[in-house]
CSV table of C-alpha atoms in Angstrom, one decimal:
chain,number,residue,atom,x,y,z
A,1,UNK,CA,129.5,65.0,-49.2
A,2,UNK,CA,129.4,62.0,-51.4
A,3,UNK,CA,129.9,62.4,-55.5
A,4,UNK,CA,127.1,61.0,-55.9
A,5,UNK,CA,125.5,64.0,-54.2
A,6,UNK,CA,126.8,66.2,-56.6
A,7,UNK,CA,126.0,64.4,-59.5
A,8,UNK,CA,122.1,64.3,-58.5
A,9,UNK,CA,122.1,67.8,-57.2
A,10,UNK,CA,124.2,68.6,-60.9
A,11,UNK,CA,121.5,67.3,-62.8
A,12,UNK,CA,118.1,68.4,-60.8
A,13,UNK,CA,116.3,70.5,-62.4
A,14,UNK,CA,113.5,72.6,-60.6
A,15,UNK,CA,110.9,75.3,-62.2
A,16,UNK,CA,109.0,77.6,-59.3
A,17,UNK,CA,105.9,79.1,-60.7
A,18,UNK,CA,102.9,80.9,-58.4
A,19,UNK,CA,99.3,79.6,-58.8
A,20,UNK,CA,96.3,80.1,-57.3
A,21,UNK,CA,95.4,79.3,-53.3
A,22,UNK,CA,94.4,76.1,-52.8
A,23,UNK,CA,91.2,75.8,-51.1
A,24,UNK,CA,93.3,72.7,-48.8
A,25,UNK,CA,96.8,72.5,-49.2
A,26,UNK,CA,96.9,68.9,-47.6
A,27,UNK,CA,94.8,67.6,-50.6
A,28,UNK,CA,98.2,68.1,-52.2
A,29,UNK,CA,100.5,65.8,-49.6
A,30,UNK,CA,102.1,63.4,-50.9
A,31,UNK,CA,102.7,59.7,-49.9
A,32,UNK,CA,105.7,59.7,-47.7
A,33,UNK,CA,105.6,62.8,-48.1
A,34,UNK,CA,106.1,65.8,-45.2
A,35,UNK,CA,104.0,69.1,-44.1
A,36,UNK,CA,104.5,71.7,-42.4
A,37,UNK,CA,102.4,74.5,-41.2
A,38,UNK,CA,104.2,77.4,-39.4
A,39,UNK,CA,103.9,81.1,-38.5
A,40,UNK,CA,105.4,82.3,-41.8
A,41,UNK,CA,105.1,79.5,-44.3
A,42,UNK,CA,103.1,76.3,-44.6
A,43,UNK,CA,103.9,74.0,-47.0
A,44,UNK,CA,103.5,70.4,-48.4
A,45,UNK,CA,105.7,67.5,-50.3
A,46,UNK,CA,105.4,64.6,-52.8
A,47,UNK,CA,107.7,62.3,-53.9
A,48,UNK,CA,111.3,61.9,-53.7
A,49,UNK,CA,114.0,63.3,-56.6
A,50,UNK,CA,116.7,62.9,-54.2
A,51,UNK,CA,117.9,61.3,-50.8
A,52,UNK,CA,121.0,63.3,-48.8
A,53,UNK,CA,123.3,63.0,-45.7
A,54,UNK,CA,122.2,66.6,-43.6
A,55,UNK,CA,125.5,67.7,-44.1
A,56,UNK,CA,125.5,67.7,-47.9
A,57,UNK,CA,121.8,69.3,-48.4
A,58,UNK,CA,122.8,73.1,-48.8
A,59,UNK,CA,125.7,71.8,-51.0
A,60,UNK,CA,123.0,69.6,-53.4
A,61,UNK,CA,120.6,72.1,-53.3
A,62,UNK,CA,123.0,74.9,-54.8
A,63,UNK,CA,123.7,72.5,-57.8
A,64,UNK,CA,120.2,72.4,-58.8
A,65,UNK,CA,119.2,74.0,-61.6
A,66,UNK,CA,116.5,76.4,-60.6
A,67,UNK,CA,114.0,78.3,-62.6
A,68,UNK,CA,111.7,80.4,-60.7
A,69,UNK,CA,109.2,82.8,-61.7
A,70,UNK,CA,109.1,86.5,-61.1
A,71,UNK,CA,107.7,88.2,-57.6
A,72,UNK,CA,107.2,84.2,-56.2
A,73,UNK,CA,107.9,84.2,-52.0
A,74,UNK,CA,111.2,84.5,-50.5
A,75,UNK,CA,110.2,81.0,-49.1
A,76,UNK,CA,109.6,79.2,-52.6
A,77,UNK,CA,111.9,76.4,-53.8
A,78,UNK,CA,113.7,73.4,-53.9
A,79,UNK,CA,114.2,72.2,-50.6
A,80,UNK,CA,115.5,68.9,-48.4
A,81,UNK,CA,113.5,68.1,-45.9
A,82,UNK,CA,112.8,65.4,-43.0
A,83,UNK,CA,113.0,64.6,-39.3
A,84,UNK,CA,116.1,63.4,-38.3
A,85,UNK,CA,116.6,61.4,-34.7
A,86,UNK,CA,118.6,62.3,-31.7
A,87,UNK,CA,121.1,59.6,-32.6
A,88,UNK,CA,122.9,59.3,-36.1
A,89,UNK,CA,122.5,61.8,-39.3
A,90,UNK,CA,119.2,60.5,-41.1
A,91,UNK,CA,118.8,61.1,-44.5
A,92,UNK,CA,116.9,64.6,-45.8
A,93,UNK,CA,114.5,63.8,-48.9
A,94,UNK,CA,115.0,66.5,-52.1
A,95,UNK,CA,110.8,66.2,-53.1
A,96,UNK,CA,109.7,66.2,-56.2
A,97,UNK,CA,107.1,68.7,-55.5
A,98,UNK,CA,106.3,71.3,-52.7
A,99,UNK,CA,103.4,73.3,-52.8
A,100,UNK,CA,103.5,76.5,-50.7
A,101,UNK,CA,101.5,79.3,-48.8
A,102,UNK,CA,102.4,82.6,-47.4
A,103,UNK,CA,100.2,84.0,-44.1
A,104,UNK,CA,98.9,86.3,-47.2
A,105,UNK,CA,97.5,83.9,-49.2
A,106,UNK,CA,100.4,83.8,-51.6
A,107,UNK,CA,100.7,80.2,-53.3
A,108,UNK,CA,103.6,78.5,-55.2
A,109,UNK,CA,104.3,74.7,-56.9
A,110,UNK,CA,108.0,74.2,-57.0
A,111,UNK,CA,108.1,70.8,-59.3
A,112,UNK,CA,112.0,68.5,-60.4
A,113,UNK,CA,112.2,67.6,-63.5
A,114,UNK,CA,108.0,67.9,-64.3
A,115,UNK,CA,107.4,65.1,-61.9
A,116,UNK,CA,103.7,64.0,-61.1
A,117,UNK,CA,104.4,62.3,-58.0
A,118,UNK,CA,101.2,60.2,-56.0
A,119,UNK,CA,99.0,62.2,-53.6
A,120,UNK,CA,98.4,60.7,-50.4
A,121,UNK,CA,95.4,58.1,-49.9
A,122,UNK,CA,92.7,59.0,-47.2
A,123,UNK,CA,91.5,56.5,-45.1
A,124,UNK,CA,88.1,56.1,-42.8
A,125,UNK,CA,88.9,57.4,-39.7
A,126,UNK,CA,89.5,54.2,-36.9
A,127,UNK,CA,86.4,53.4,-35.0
A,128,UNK,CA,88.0,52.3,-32.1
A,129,UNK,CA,91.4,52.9,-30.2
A,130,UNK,CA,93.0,51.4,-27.0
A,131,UNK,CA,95.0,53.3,-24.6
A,132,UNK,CA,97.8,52.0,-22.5
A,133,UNK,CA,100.2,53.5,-20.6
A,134,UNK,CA,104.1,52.1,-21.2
A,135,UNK,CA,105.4,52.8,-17.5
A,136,UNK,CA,103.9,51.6,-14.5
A,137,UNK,CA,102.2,53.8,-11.9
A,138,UNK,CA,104.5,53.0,-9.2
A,139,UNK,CA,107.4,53.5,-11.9
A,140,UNK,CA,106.3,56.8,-13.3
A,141,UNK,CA,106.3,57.6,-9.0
A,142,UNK,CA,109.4,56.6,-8.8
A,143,UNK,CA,110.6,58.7,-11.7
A,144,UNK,CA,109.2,61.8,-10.0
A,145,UNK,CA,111.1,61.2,-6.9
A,146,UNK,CA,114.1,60.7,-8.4
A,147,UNK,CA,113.8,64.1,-10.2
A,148,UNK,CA,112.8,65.5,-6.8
A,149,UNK,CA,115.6,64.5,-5.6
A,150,UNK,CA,117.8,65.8,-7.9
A,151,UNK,CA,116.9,69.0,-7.6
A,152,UNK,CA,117.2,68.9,-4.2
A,153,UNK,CA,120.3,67.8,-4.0
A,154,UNK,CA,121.1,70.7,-6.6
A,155,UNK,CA,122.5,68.5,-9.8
A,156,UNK,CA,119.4,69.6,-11.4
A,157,UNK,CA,117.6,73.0,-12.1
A,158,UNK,CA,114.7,71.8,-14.2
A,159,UNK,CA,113.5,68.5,-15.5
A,160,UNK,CA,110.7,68.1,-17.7
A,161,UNK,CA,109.4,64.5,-17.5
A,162,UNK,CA,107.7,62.6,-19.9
A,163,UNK,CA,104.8,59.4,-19.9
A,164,UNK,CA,105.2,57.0,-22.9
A,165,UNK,CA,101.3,56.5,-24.3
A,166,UNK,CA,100.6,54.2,-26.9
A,167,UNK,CA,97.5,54.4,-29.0
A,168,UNK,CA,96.7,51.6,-31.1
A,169,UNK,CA,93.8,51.8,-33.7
A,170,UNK,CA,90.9,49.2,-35.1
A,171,UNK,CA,92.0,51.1,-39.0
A,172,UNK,CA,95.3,52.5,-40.3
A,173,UNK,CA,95.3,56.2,-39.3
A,174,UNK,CA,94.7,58.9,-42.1
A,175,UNK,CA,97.8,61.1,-41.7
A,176,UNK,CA,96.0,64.2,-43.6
A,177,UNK,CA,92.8,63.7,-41.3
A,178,UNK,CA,94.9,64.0,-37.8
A,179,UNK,CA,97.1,67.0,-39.5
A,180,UNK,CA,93.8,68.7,-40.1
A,181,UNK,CA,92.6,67.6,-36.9
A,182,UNK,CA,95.7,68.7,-35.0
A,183,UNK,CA,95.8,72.2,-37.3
A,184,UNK,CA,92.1,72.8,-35.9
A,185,UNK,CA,92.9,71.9,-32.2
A,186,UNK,CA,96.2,73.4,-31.9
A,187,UNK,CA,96.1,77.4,-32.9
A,188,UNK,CA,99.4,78.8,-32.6
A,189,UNK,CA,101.2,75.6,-33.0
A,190,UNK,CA,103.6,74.6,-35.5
A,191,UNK,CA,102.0,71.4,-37.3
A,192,UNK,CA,104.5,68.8,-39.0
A,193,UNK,CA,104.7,65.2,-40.4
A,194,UNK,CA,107.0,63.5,-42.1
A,195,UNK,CA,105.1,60.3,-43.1
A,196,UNK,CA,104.2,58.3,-39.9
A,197,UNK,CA,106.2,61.2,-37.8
A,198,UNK,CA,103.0,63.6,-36.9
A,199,UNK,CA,102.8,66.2,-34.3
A,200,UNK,CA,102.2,69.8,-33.0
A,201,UNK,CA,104.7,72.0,-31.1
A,202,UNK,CA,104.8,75.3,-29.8
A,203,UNK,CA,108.6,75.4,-29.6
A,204,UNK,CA,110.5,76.6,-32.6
A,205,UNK,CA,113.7,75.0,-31.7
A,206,UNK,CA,116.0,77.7,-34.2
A,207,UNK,CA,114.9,79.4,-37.3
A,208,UNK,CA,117.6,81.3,-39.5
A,209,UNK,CA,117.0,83.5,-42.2
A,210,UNK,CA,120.0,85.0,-43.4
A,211,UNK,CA,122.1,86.6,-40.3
A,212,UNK,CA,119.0,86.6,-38.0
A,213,UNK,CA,118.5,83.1,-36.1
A,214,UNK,CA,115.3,83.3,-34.1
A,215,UNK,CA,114.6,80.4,-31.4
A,216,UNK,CA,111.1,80.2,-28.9
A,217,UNK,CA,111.5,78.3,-26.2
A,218,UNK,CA,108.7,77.4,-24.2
A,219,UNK,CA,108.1,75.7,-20.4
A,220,UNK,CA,109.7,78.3,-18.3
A,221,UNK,CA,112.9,78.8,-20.2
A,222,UNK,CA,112.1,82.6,-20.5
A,223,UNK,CA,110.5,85.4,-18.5
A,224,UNK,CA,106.6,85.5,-19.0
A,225,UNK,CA,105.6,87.0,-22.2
A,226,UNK,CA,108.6,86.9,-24.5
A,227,UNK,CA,108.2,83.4,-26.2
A,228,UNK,CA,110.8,85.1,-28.9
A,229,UNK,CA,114.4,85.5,-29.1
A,230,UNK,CA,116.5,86.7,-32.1
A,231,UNK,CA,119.7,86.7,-32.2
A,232,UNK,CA,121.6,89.0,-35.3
A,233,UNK,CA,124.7,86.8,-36.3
């Protein structure tokens, strides 16, 4: 971790207080910002107090000077967030603000420093889309084969394969209208973005909460029925 990280994290300073439900917690996404909506917590961001290498966000995080209210959620707080690629470490984004609800109903605003950071602008929904597939017939056939063959030949158990689709719009597409679109169409999904990054999963890659570390795996990994594993560190 970087000095610079601790400096930042040394001089962040984060108040937690509960208030009342919103009636829509995306009318309180930020631009840029990220969501997420999940079994146990959904929650919303706006605005950036800090910027940090993965490796340095729990460290960051403990410098910040945190205030927080009495008998707010477990969940409620200052947190780095982001979707980091396959390849390389990405950055994670400290928000200035996170508004927060519990399956219960319980809300939170965790805000740095007093910050009012810029709610996200809607946008008219396109009118029109095209759709075009990225691999060829013949070369998504030949893809299949391949895995076939694989198998087959036993260096492969499973493959999951995957078609490339890309969707391009008349309009720029309002990132709060597909999240509550994909929210309505997808029960029992976990719902994310982080700015243009939007999507819906029903795979919680791992989850830890203290010593417990809780992963579902979907697509066959697991006998029928127990979507859930937890493992007690």
């Amino acid at each position: 971790m970087s000095l610079s990280d601790v400096a930042v994290g040394a001089r962040l300073h984060a108040v937690t207080r509960a208030i009342e439900t919103p009636q829509e917690l995306l009318d309180h996404l930020g631009e840029d910002g990220f969501a997420w909506f999940g079994e146990d917590v959904a929650f919303v961001t706006a605005g950036v107090a800090a910027e940090v290498e993965p490796a340095a966000a729990a460290d960051l995080l403990r410098a910040v000077q945190h205030d927080a209210a009495a008998g707010i959620p477990n969940a409620a707080g200052p947190l780095a967030v982001g979707a980091l690629p396959f390849s390389g470490n990405g950055r994670l984004v400290v928000p200035d603000e996170i508004v927060g609800i519990t399956p219960n109903g319980r809300a939170w605003a965790t805000t740095i420093d007093g910050r009012a950071p810029a709610r996200a602008r809607r946008h008219d929904a396109p009118n029109g889309y095209r759709v075009e597939a990225v691999a060829t017939q013949p070369e998504w056939a030949s893809s299949v084969e391949t895995a076939l063959g694989e198998i087959e030949s036993g260096a492969l158990l499973k493959v999951v394969l995957a078609r490339e689709v890309r969707v391009s719009a008349d309009s720029p597409f309002d990132i709060v209208g597909v999240l509550a679109h994909l929210r309505r169409a997808q029960p029992g999904c976990f719902v994310f973005a982080d700015r243009g990054f939007v999507g819906a999963t029903p795979e919680l890659l791992v989850r830890r909460a203290g010593e417990r570390v809780t992963c579902r795996p979907m697509a066959g990994t697991m006998p029928r029925g127990s979507n859930n594993q937890d493992v007690v560190a």
